[in-house]
Every structure is written in structure tokens, then in C-alpha cells.
């Protein structure tokens, strides 16, 4: 037994827990961004957590908007690239009989979402585990590239490279269709504690409350100047909240359990910045939002093409 191990064995549990978390964060921060994303989604799916609810997954009305954009294209796409394993998008493309290539950085994500869809759909797909910026297809190979909240995964400084890669993969009139997240500046007028109480005491109990809670806290505790969320600050805000009922306590605990096990932060941008990014790479940019859940206007679906 070396000296460090002997010291660790004598430390209190709470100190060991702190060291575990601090060491994990330090190791995570040393990884390249693409590796951080891969590790996050691998851990996310190995945890066995249930499926996400809106706004983290497309709603029924948002699914209809995706469908309407595909119908707007000049011709029925003959090849589609799906970034991420989102089951709803894959079901949609299957309903149009569009051959699809599904690419995700996490093998566990691909396996889990494919089990949800079943063999009828998956047998018509090509599944690839890869970094989205390291795809080796011929230029102009796809008629449509589609993915839900994929821009969210790239910090602002990395987004131009992502757009350039997507454009390279598209045919001349091909389309990039994606739901994006745009933070509302009004969110900073809300007190964190009051907002948490409003959400956890609402009628929408269960996983939807926990997911809605984290959507608010990622925005409210994030840093717009840096262009990214602050997961650690969001989780700490939950831990600082004093629940007023057993139900509130359960929701808080569920949110901490489901969202506190990662160090990955997401892009944080206002709508005008997001739209300018699209317009700097595509000549035609369409935007529509659903209205079937609170805050849906902050998650517009974009169809961009030349």
C-alpha cells in the first residue's frame, strides 16, 4: 500500500466524495470537446435513465414541423443523414421511405435508441459510431441532414466548423433541418429560488418537472458572455433549495440524480446570434416554433439550405 492510499483510507467519507468529484471534473476538463461529448452520452445511456421529455426531446407539434419541412423540399430526399439517435426523427424518415444513415458519438446511444425503434426500422438504416466532424462521405452525398438539438453540443467557437462540415455533405439544394435552443434574456429577471418553487410545485409532476427544471437552470445559471451553460452551478442551485413537501423533494432529488453525474456544458446563445450563424452559411433560413409546451418558443426548428 503506497503513501497516498494510506492517506485516503484515513480520510472522512465526505472528503473522499469531494476528491472523487473534483478529480473526475479535472480529468473531464483535460479531454478534447469531442471526447467530452462522447463520454457524457456514453455515461448518460449506461445509467439506464428513462427517456427525456420536452424540451429535451421533440414534442408532437415539433415532430409535425420536422415533417412539414421535409415536405417542403424540392424532391423527396433519396439519402438522409441523422445526427444523433433521436427515435422520432428516425421514425419520420422511415415513414417517408428515405434511406438513412444514423451517426452518433456514443455506441450505447445507438444501441439503446435502436432497441426502442425495433428491427423493422433499424434494418433499413446504416448505423455509424463517429465524431460528427470526422465523417468520411463523398461531398454532396446527402439530400438532407437532420438532428435534434445538435448545435447545442458545439460551443460557439466550434460552430462554424460544424456548419462547414454539414454543408460539405449536402447536395446543392440539400437541407439542414434541426431544432435549436435560444435562451431568452428575460430569464435573468427571475429569481432562481422562486422559479424552482414555481416549477416543482406545478401540476406537471414527475420526470417532466425534473427536465423542465434543468432546462431553466442551465439557462439561468449559465454565462452568456462565455456562451455556455454552467452545469455545476445549476446542480448547486438545486442542492441549495429547501423543498416544501415530499413531492418537491422527490423532484429535486430526481433532477440531481439524472443531471448531476456529468460535467458537460452546452452552448448558450440568444436567438439573433443563432440565426446569424445559420445565415452566414446558408442563403435560405426558415424558422418555426411549436406551442404545445411552456417555453417552446425558445426551441425553434430551422430548415436551412442554399
mmCIF file of C-alpha atoms in Angstrom:
data_model
loop_
_atom_site.group_PDB
_atom_site.id
_atom_site.type_symbol
_atom_site.label_atom_id
_atom_site.label_comp_id
_atom_site.label_asym_id
_atom_site.label_seq_id
_atom_site.Cartn_x
_atom_site.Cartn_y
_atom_site.Cartn_z
ATOM 1 C CA UNK A 1 0.000 0.000 0.000
ATOM 2 C CA UNK A 2 1.579 3.320 -1.049
ATOM 3 C CA UNK A 3 1.515 6.533 0.958
ATOM 4 C CA UNK A 4 -1.372 8.092 -0.990
ATOM 5 C CA UNK A 5 -3.580 5.057 -0.487
ATOM 6 C CA UNK A 6 -2.874 5.055 3.261
ATOM 7 C CA UNK A 7 -3.799 8.733 3.475
ATOM 8 C CA UNK A 8 -7.024 8.160 1.537
ATOM 9 C CA UNK A 9 -8.084 5.299 3.798
ATOM 10 C CA UNK A 10 -7.906 7.605 6.806
ATOM 11 C CA UNK A 11 -9.949 10.429 5.265
ATOM 12 C CA UNK A 12 -13.640 11.018 6.170
ATOM 13 C CA UNK A 13 -16.243 9.874 3.633
ATOM 14 C CA UNK A 14 -17.312 13.433 2.788
ATOM 15 C CA UNK A 15 -13.694 14.376 1.960
ATOM 16 C CA UNK A 16 -13.299 11.313 -0.237
ATOM 17 C CA UNK A 17 -16.537 12.172 -2.053
ATOM 18 C CA UNK A 18 -15.237 15.692 -2.684
ATOM 19 C CA UNK A 19 -11.939 14.349 -4.030
ATOM 20 C CA UNK A 20 -13.785 11.886 -6.270
ATOM 21 C CA UNK A 21 -15.910 14.633 -7.811
ATOM 22 C CA UNK A 22 -13.023 17.108 -8.103
ATOM 23 C CA UNK A 23 -10.754 14.504 -9.715
ATOM 24 C CA UNK A 24 -13.482 13.447 -12.144
ATOM 25 C CA UNK A 25 -14.082 17.046 -13.177
ATOM 26 C CA UNK A 26 -10.353 17.737 -13.605
ATOM 27 C CA UNK A 27 -9.941 14.652 -15.803
ATOM 28 C CA UNK A 28 -13.029 15.569 -17.834
ATOM 29 C CA UNK A 29 -11.776 19.104 -18.464
ATOM 30 C CA UNK A 30 -8.487 17.769 -19.882
ATOM 31 C CA UNK A 31 -10.361 15.934 -22.662
ATOM 32 C CA UNK A 32 -10.969 17.398 -26.113
ATOM 33 C CA UNK A 33 -14.532 18.679 -26.584
ATOM 34 C CA UNK A 34 -15.484 15.806 -28.899
ATOM 35 C CA UNK A 35 -14.286 13.288 -26.316
ATOM 36 C CA UNK A 36 -16.193 15.109 -23.562
ATOM 37 C CA UNK A 37 -19.389 14.748 -25.582
ATOM 38 C CA UNK A 38 -18.740 11.068 -26.252
ATOM 39 C CA UNK A 39 -18.052 10.320 -22.576
ATOM 40 C CA UNK A 40 -21.134 12.266 -21.497
ATOM 41 C CA UNK A 41 -23.527 10.403 -23.784
ATOM 42 C CA UNK A 42 -21.979 7.027 -23.054
ATOM 43 C CA UNK A 43 -22.467 7.601 -19.323
ATOM 44 C CA UNK A 44 -25.943 9.054 -19.904
ATOM 45 C CA UNK A 45 -27.160 5.892 -21.595
ATOM 46 C CA UNK A 46 -25.331 3.392 -19.400
ATOM 47 C CA UNK A 47 -27.144 4.897 -16.421
ATOM 48 C CA UNK A 48 -30.412 3.395 -17.608
ATOM 49 C CA UNK A 49 -32.352 6.633 -17.116
ATOM 50 C CA UNK A 50 -35.726 6.975 -18.735
ATOM 51 C CA UNK A 51 -36.324 8.963 -21.887
ATOM 52 C CA UNK A 52 -36.185 12.730 -21.768
ATOM 53 C CA UNK A 53 -39.296 14.887 -22.026
ATOM 54 C CA UNK A 54 -39.765 18.284 -23.683
ATOM 55 C CA UNK A 55 -37.841 20.443 -24.166
ATOM 56 C CA UNK A 56 -35.053 17.837 -24.241
ATOM 57 C CA UNK A 57 -36.946 15.666 -26.743
ATOM 58 C CA UNK A 58 -39.181 16.864 -29.603
ATOM 59 C CA UNK A 59 -42.869 17.286 -28.795
ATOM 60 C CA UNK A 60 -45.693 16.053 -31.038
ATOM 61 C CA UNK A 61 -46.129 19.504 -32.595
ATOM 62 C CA UNK A 62 -42.389 19.772 -33.174
ATOM 63 C CA UNK A 63 -42.479 16.399 -34.916
ATOM 64 C CA UNK A 64 -45.132 17.852 -37.238
ATOM 65 C CA UNK A 65 -42.875 20.831 -38.015
ATOM 66 C CA UNK A 66 -39.987 18.500 -38.890
ATOM 67 C CA UNK A 67 -42.379 16.609 -41.180
ATOM 68 C CA UNK A 68 -43.599 19.808 -42.869
ATOM 69 C CA UNK A 69 -40.007 20.851 -43.639
ATOM 70 C CA UNK A 70 -39.268 17.545 -45.347
ATOM 71 C CA UNK A 71 -42.405 18.024 -47.455
ATOM 72 C CA UNK A 72 -41.147 21.493 -48.476
ATOM 73 C CA UNK A 73 -38.009 20.132 -50.115
ATOM 74 C CA UNK A 74 -37.739 20.275 -53.905
ATOM 75 C CA UNK A 75 -37.866 16.495 -54.155
ATOM 76 C CA UNK A 76 -38.205 13.564 -51.825
ATOM 77 C CA UNK A 77 -34.722 13.099 -50.344
ATOM 78 C CA UNK A 78 -33.024 9.931 -51.518
ATOM 79 C CA UNK A 79 -30.394 9.907 -48.769
ATOM 80 C CA UNK A 80 -30.612 11.296 -45.238
ATOM 81 C CA UNK A 81 -28.021 11.714 -42.517
ATOM 82 C CA UNK A 82 -29.304 11.727 -38.928
ATOM 83 C CA UNK A 83 -27.013 13.241 -36.314
ATOM 84 C CA UNK A 84 -27.794 11.501 -33.029
ATOM 85 C CA UNK A 85 -30.132 8.610 -32.380
ATOM 86 C CA UNK A 86 -33.393 10.550 -31.814
ATOM 87 C CA UNK A 87 -36.121 7.904 -32.355
ATOM 88 C CA UNK A 88 -38.769 10.374 -33.531
ATOM 89 C CA UNK A 89 -36.608 11.626 -36.414
ATOM 90 C CA UNK A 90 -35.748 8.101 -37.484
ATOM 91 C CA UNK A 91 -39.418 7.081 -37.422
ATOM 92 C CA UNK A 92 -40.244 10.170 -39.501
ATOM 93 C CA UNK A 93 -37.680 9.365 -42.199
ATOM 94 C CA UNK A 94 -38.837 5.742 -42.244
ATOM 95 C CA UNK A 95 -42.407 6.950 -42.866
ATOM 96 C CA UNK A 96 -41.123 8.766 -45.985
ATOM 97 C CA UNK A 97 -39.188 5.633 -47.074
ATOM 98 C CA UNK A 98 -35.963 7.647 -47.003
ATOM 99 C CA UNK A 99 -32.782 5.555 -46.583
ATOM 100 C CA UNK A 100 -31.000 6.916 -43.529
ATOM 101 C CA UNK A 101 -27.524 6.858 -42.070
ATOM 102 C CA UNK A 102 -27.518 7.357 -38.294
ATOM 103 C CA UNK A 103 -24.348 8.736 -36.734
ATOM 104 C CA UNK A 104 -23.696 9.157 -33.038
ATOM 105 C CA UNK A 105 -20.541 9.518 -30.967
ATOM 106 C CA UNK A 106 -21.877 7.060 -28.402
ATOM 107 C CA UNK A 107 -22.326 3.378 -29.230
ATOM 108 C CA UNK A 108 -24.570 2.976 -26.174
ATOM 109 C CA UNK A 109 -26.861 5.723 -27.509
ATOM 110 C CA UNK A 110 -27.171 3.947 -30.845
ATOM 111 C CA UNK A 111 -27.863 0.610 -29.175
ATOM 112 C CA UNK A 112 -30.440 1.991 -26.767
ATOM 113 C CA UNK A 113 -32.422 4.040 -29.284
ATOM 114 C CA UNK A 114 -32.326 1.183 -31.794
ATOM 115 C CA UNK A 115 -33.898 -1.153 -29.225
ATOM 116 C CA UNK A 116 -36.700 1.387 -28.792
ATOM 117 C CA UNK A 117 -37.364 1.512 -32.549
ATOM 118 C CA UNK A 118 -37.211 -2.207 -33.284
ATOM 119 C CA UNK A 119 -35.902 -4.229 -36.212
ATOM 120 C CA UNK A 120 -38.446 -3.027 -38.782
ATOM 121 C CA UNK A 121 -36.938 0.457 -38.815
ATOM 122 C CA UNK A 122 -33.341 -0.318 -37.831
ATOM 123 C CA UNK A 123 -32.967 -2.919 -40.598
ATOM 124 C CA UNK A 124 -33.415 -0.078 -43.128
ATOM 125 C CA UNK A 125 -30.731 2.105 -41.542
ATOM 126 C CA UNK A 126 -26.952 2.272 -41.526
ATOM 127 C CA UNK A 127 -25.607 2.873 -38.010
ATOM 128 C CA UNK A 128 -22.198 4.513 -37.530
ATOM 129 C CA UNK A 129 -20.327 5.443 -34.374
ATOM 130 C CA UNK A 130 -18.297 8.542 -35.184
ATOM 131 C CA UNK A 131 -17.457 12.110 -34.303
ATOM 132 C CA UNK A 132 -19.801 14.384 -36.291
ATOM 133 C CA UNK A 133 -16.826 16.401 -37.546
ATOM 134 C CA UNK A 134 -14.993 13.304 -38.756
ATOM 135 C CA UNK A 135 -17.444 11.814 -41.270
ATOM 136 C CA UNK A 136 -15.864 10.406 -44.419
ATOM 137 C CA UNK A 137 -18.605 10.613 -47.042
ATOM 138 C CA UNK A 138 -18.361 11.992 -50.563
ATOM 139 C CA UNK A 139 -19.087 15.706 -50.881
ATOM 140 C CA UNK A 140 -22.758 16.290 -51.650
ATOM 141 C CA UNK A 141 -23.694 12.757 -50.618
ATOM 142 C CA UNK A 142 -26.849 13.597 -48.608
ATOM 143 C CA UNK A 143 -30.061 15.359 -49.612
ATOM 144 C CA UNK A 144 -30.927 16.192 -46.013
ATOM 145 C CA UNK A 145 -29.003 16.329 -42.742
ATOM 146 C CA UNK A 146 -31.268 16.261 -39.711
ATOM 147 C CA UNK A 147 -30.673 16.206 -35.973
ATOM 148 C CA UNK A 148 -32.370 17.426 -32.812
ATOM 149 C CA UNK A 149 -30.542 19.987 -30.626
ATOM 150 C CA UNK A 150 -27.246 19.136 -32.297
ATOM 151 C CA UNK A 151 -25.922 22.715 -32.467
ATOM 152 C CA UNK A 152 -26.368 22.785 -28.681
ATOM 153 C CA UNK A 153 -23.490 20.281 -28.463
ATOM 154 C CA UNK A 154 -20.978 22.678 -30.054
ATOM 155 C CA UNK A 155 -19.724 25.729 -28.203
ATOM 156 C CA UNK A 156 -19.980 28.962 -30.272
ATOM 157 C CA UNK A 157 -16.285 28.921 -31.227
ATOM 158 C CA UNK A 158 -16.708 25.455 -32.788
ATOM 159 C CA UNK A 159 -19.989 26.028 -34.631
ATOM 160 C CA UNK A 160 -18.577 27.458 -37.874
ATOM 161 C CA UNK A 161 -16.534 24.283 -38.396
ATOM 162 C CA UNK A 162 -19.669 22.209 -37.770
ATOM 163 C CA UNK A 163 -21.745 24.205 -40.289
ATOM 164 C CA UNK A 164 -18.992 23.962 -42.889
ATOM 165 C CA UNK A 165 -18.864 20.186 -42.491
ATOM 166 C CA UNK A 166 -22.657 19.846 -42.779
ATOM 167 C CA UNK A 167 -22.691 21.969 -45.960
ATOM 168 C CA UNK A 168 -19.929 19.857 -47.465
ATOM 169 C CA UNK A 169 -22.072 16.746 -47.020
ATOM 170 C CA UNK A 170 -25.208 18.250 -48.603
ATOM 171 C CA UNK A 171 -26.284 18.252 -52.246
ATOM 172 C CA UNK A 172 -26.558 21.767 -53.821
ATOM 173 C CA UNK A 173 -30.212 22.162 -52.758
ATOM 174 C CA UNK A 174 -29.941 19.893 -49.766
ATOM 175 C CA UNK A 175 -31.318 20.996 -46.385
ATOM 176 C CA UNK A 176 -30.080 21.027 -42.830
ATOM 177 C CA UNK A 177 -33.080 20.622 -40.504
ATOM 178 C CA UNK A 178 -32.625 20.919 -36.757
ATOM 179 C CA UNK A 179 -34.234 22.151 -33.565
ATOM 180 C CA UNK A 180 -32.103 24.710 -31.759
ATOM 181 C CA UNK A 181 -32.132 26.280 -28.325
ATOM 182 C CA UNK A 182 -32.226 30.049 -27.840
ATOM 183 C CA UNK A 183 -32.016 31.495 -24.347
ATOM 184 C CA UNK A 184 -34.449 34.298 -23.517
ATOM 185 C CA UNK A 185 -32.846 37.378 -21.909
ATOM 186 C CA UNK A 186 -35.949 37.673 -19.713
ATOM 187 C CA UNK A 187 -34.865 34.578 -17.811
ATOM 188 C CA UNK A 188 -32.330 36.622 -15.861
ATOM 189 C CA UNK A 189 -35.157 38.671 -14.353
ATOM 190 C CA UNK A 190 -36.416 35.614 -12.440
ATOM 191 C CA UNK A 191 -35.103 34.772 -9.011
ATOM 192 C CA UNK A 192 -33.670 31.261 -9.010
ATOM 193 C CA UNK A 193 -35.392 30.113 -5.812
ATOM 194 C CA UNK A 194 -38.800 31.462 -6.873
ATOM 195 C CA UNK A 195 -38.523 29.838 -10.293
ATOM 196 C CA UNK A 196 -37.540 26.466 -8.814
ATOM 197 C CA UNK A 197 -40.541 26.619 -6.492
ATOM 198 C CA UNK A 198 -42.888 27.505 -9.366
ATOM 199 C CA UNK A 199 -41.677 24.536 -11.400
ATOM 200 C CA UNK A 200 -41.595 21.873 -8.669
ATOM 201 C CA UNK A 201 -44.995 22.932 -7.307
ATOM 202 C CA UNK A 202 -46.673 22.874 -10.725
ATOM 203 C CA UNK A 203 -49.146 20.227 -11.823
ATOM 204 C CA UNK A 204 -46.651 18.595 -14.203
ATOM 205 C CA UNK A 205 -45.022 16.298 -11.661
ATOM 206 C CA UNK A 206 -42.513 13.559 -12.345
ATOM 207 C CA UNK A 207 -39.807 13.437 -14.993
ATOM 208 C CA UNK A 208 -41.309 16.333 -16.963
ATOM 209 C CA UNK A 209 -40.856 18.591 -13.920
ATOM 210 C CA UNK A 210 -37.236 17.496 -13.406
ATOM 211 C CA UNK A 211 -36.416 18.014 -17.102
ATOM 212 C CA UNK A 212 -38.172 21.394 -17.191
ATOM 213 C CA UNK A 213 -36.307 22.398 -14.033
ATOM 214 C CA UNK A 214 -32.916 21.659 -15.568
ATOM 215 C CA UNK A 215 -33.808 23.450 -18.817
ATOM 216 C CA UNK A 216 -34.468 26.591 -16.764
ATOM 217 C CA UNK A 217 -31.393 26.243 -14.558
ATOM 218 C CA UNK A 218 -28.994 25.573 -17.441
ATOM 219 C CA UNK A 219 -30.078 28.909 -18.918
ATOM 220 C CA UNK A 220 -30.411 30.867 -15.684
ATOM 221 C CA UNK A 221 -27.082 29.736 -14.209
ATOM 222 C CA UNK A 222 -25.177 29.868 -17.495
ATOM 223 C CA UNK A 223 -22.859 32.562 -18.791
ATOM 224 C CA UNK A 224 -23.975 34.305 -21.991
ATOM 225 C CA UNK A 225 -20.630 36.093 -22.367
ATOM 226 C CA UNK A 226 -18.806 32.761 -22.376
ATOM 227 C CA UNK A 227 -21.557 31.227 -24.487
ATOM 228 C CA UNK A 228 -22.078 28.141 -22.361
ATOM 229 C CA UNK A 229 -24.133 26.674 -19.565
ATOM 230 C CA UNK A 230 -22.804 26.016 -16.067
ATOM 231 C CA UNK A 231 -23.961 22.562 -15.017
ATOM 232 C CA UNK A 232 -22.172 22.723 -11.658
ATOM 233 C CA UNK A 233 -23.925 25.991 -10.727
ATOM 234 C CA UNK A 234 -27.284 24.569 -11.841
ATOM 235 C CA UNK A 235 -26.896 21.477 -9.672
ATOM 236 C CA UNK A 236 -25.726 23.585 -6.736
ATOM 237 C CA UNK A 237 -28.844 25.762 -7.057
ATOM 238 C CA UNK A 238 -30.946 22.608 -6.693
ATOM 239 C CA UNK A 239 -29.000 21.482 -3.647
ATOM 240 C CA UNK A 240 -29.449 24.907 -2.049
ATOM 241 C CA UNK A 241 -33.239 24.821 -2.477
ATOM 242 C CA UNK A 242 -35.288 23.857 0.589
ATOM 243 C CA UNK A 243 -38.197 21.639 -0.559
ATOM 244 C CA UNK A 244 -41.574 22.405 0.969
ATOM 245 C CA UNK A 245 -43.102 18.973 0.501
ATOM 246 C CA UNK A 246 -42.161 15.347 -0.092
ATOM 247 C CA UNK A 247 -43.152 15.726 -3.740
ATOM 248 C CA UNK A 248 -40.863 18.732 -4.199
ATOM 249 C CA UNK A 249 -38.040 16.830 -2.503
ATOM 250 C CA UNK A 250 -38.558 13.859 -4.840
ATOM 251 C CA UNK A 251 -38.404 16.067 -7.941
ATOM 252 C CA UNK A 252 -35.250 17.819 -6.723
ATOM 253 C CA UNK A 253 -33.574 14.500 -5.947
ATOM 254 C CA UNK A 254 -34.556 13.110 -9.347
ATOM 255 C CA UNK A 255 -33.118 16.147 -11.137
ATOM 256 C CA UNK A 256 -29.834 15.952 -9.206
ATOM 257 C CA UNK A 257 -29.573 12.207 -9.858
ATOM 258 C CA UNK A 258 -30.376 12.421 -13.565
ATOM 259 C CA UNK A 259 -28.394 15.552 -14.392
ATOM 260 C CA UNK A 260 -25.637 15.804 -11.804
ATOM 261 C CA UNK A 261 -23.457 12.936 -12.953
ATOM 262 C CA UNK A 262 -21.780 14.769 -15.837
ATOM 263 C CA UNK A 263 -19.523 17.782 -16.269
ATOM 264 C CA UNK A 264 -20.545 18.575 -19.864
ATOM 265 C CA UNK A 265 -21.775 22.108 -20.572
ATOM 266 C CA UNK A 266 -23.777 23.157 -23.631
ATOM 267 C CA UNK A 267 -23.821 26.195 -25.898
ATOM 268 C CA UNK A 268 -25.810 29.159 -24.578
ATOM 269 C CA UNK A 269 -26.916 31.713 -27.190
ATOM 270 C CA UNK A 270 -29.739 34.147 -27.864
ATOM 271 C CA UNK A 271 -31.894 33.744 -30.944
ATOM 272 C CA UNK A 272 -30.349 36.552 -33.008
ATOM 273 C CA UNK A 273 -26.889 35.002 -32.612
ATOM 274 C CA UNK A 274 -28.136 31.553 -33.600
ATOM 275 C CA UNK A 275 -29.969 32.834 -36.688
ATOM 276 C CA UNK A 276 -26.926 34.866 -37.773
ATOM 277 C CA UNK A 277 -24.847 31.684 -37.594
ATOM 278 C CA UNK A 278 -27.243 29.919 -39.961
ATOM 279 C CA UNK A 279 -27.490 32.910 -42.313
ATOM 280 C CA UNK A 280 -23.710 33.135 -42.569
ATOM 281 C CA UNK A 281 -23.638 29.625 -44.028
ATOM 282 C CA UNK A 282 -26.984 29.236 -45.846
ATOM 283 C CA UNK A 283 -28.877 31.578 -48.186
ATOM 284 C CA UNK A 284 -32.348 30.424 -47.096
ATOM 285 C CA UNK A 285 -33.239 30.004 -43.410
ATOM 286 C CA UNK A 286 -36.775 29.111 -42.287
ATOM 287 C CA UNK A 287 -37.807 29.135 -38.623
ATOM 288 C CA UNK A 288 -40.904 27.772 -36.885
ATOM 289 C CA UNK A 289 -41.735 27.078 -33.250
ATOM 290 C CA UNK A 290 -44.357 24.883 -31.639
ATOM 291 C CA UNK A 291 -46.662 25.963 -28.851
ATOM 292 C CA UNK A 292 -47.512 22.720 -27.119
ATOM 293 C CA UNK A 293 -45.348 23.186 -24.012
ATOM 294 C CA UNK A 294 -44.194 26.122 -21.929
ATOM 295 C CA UNK A 295 -41.065 27.725 -23.334
ATOM 296 C CA UNK A 296 -41.391 26.054 -26.751
ATOM 297 C CA UNK A 297 -40.632 29.387 -28.415
ATOM 298 C CA UNK A 298 -37.059 29.073 -27.177
ATOM 299 C CA UNK A 299 -36.656 25.863 -29.214
ATOM 300 C CA UNK A 300 -37.407 26.802 -32.845
ATOM 301 C CA UNK A 301 -36.901 24.323 -35.659
ATOM 302 C CA UNK A 302 -34.734 25.577 -38.505
ATOM 303 C CA UNK A 303 -34.664 24.480 -42.134
ATOM 304 C CA UNK A 304 -31.573 25.908 -43.857
ATOM 305 C CA UNK A 305 -30.424 25.459 -47.458
ATOM 306 C CA UNK A 306 -28.917 27.296 -50.430
#
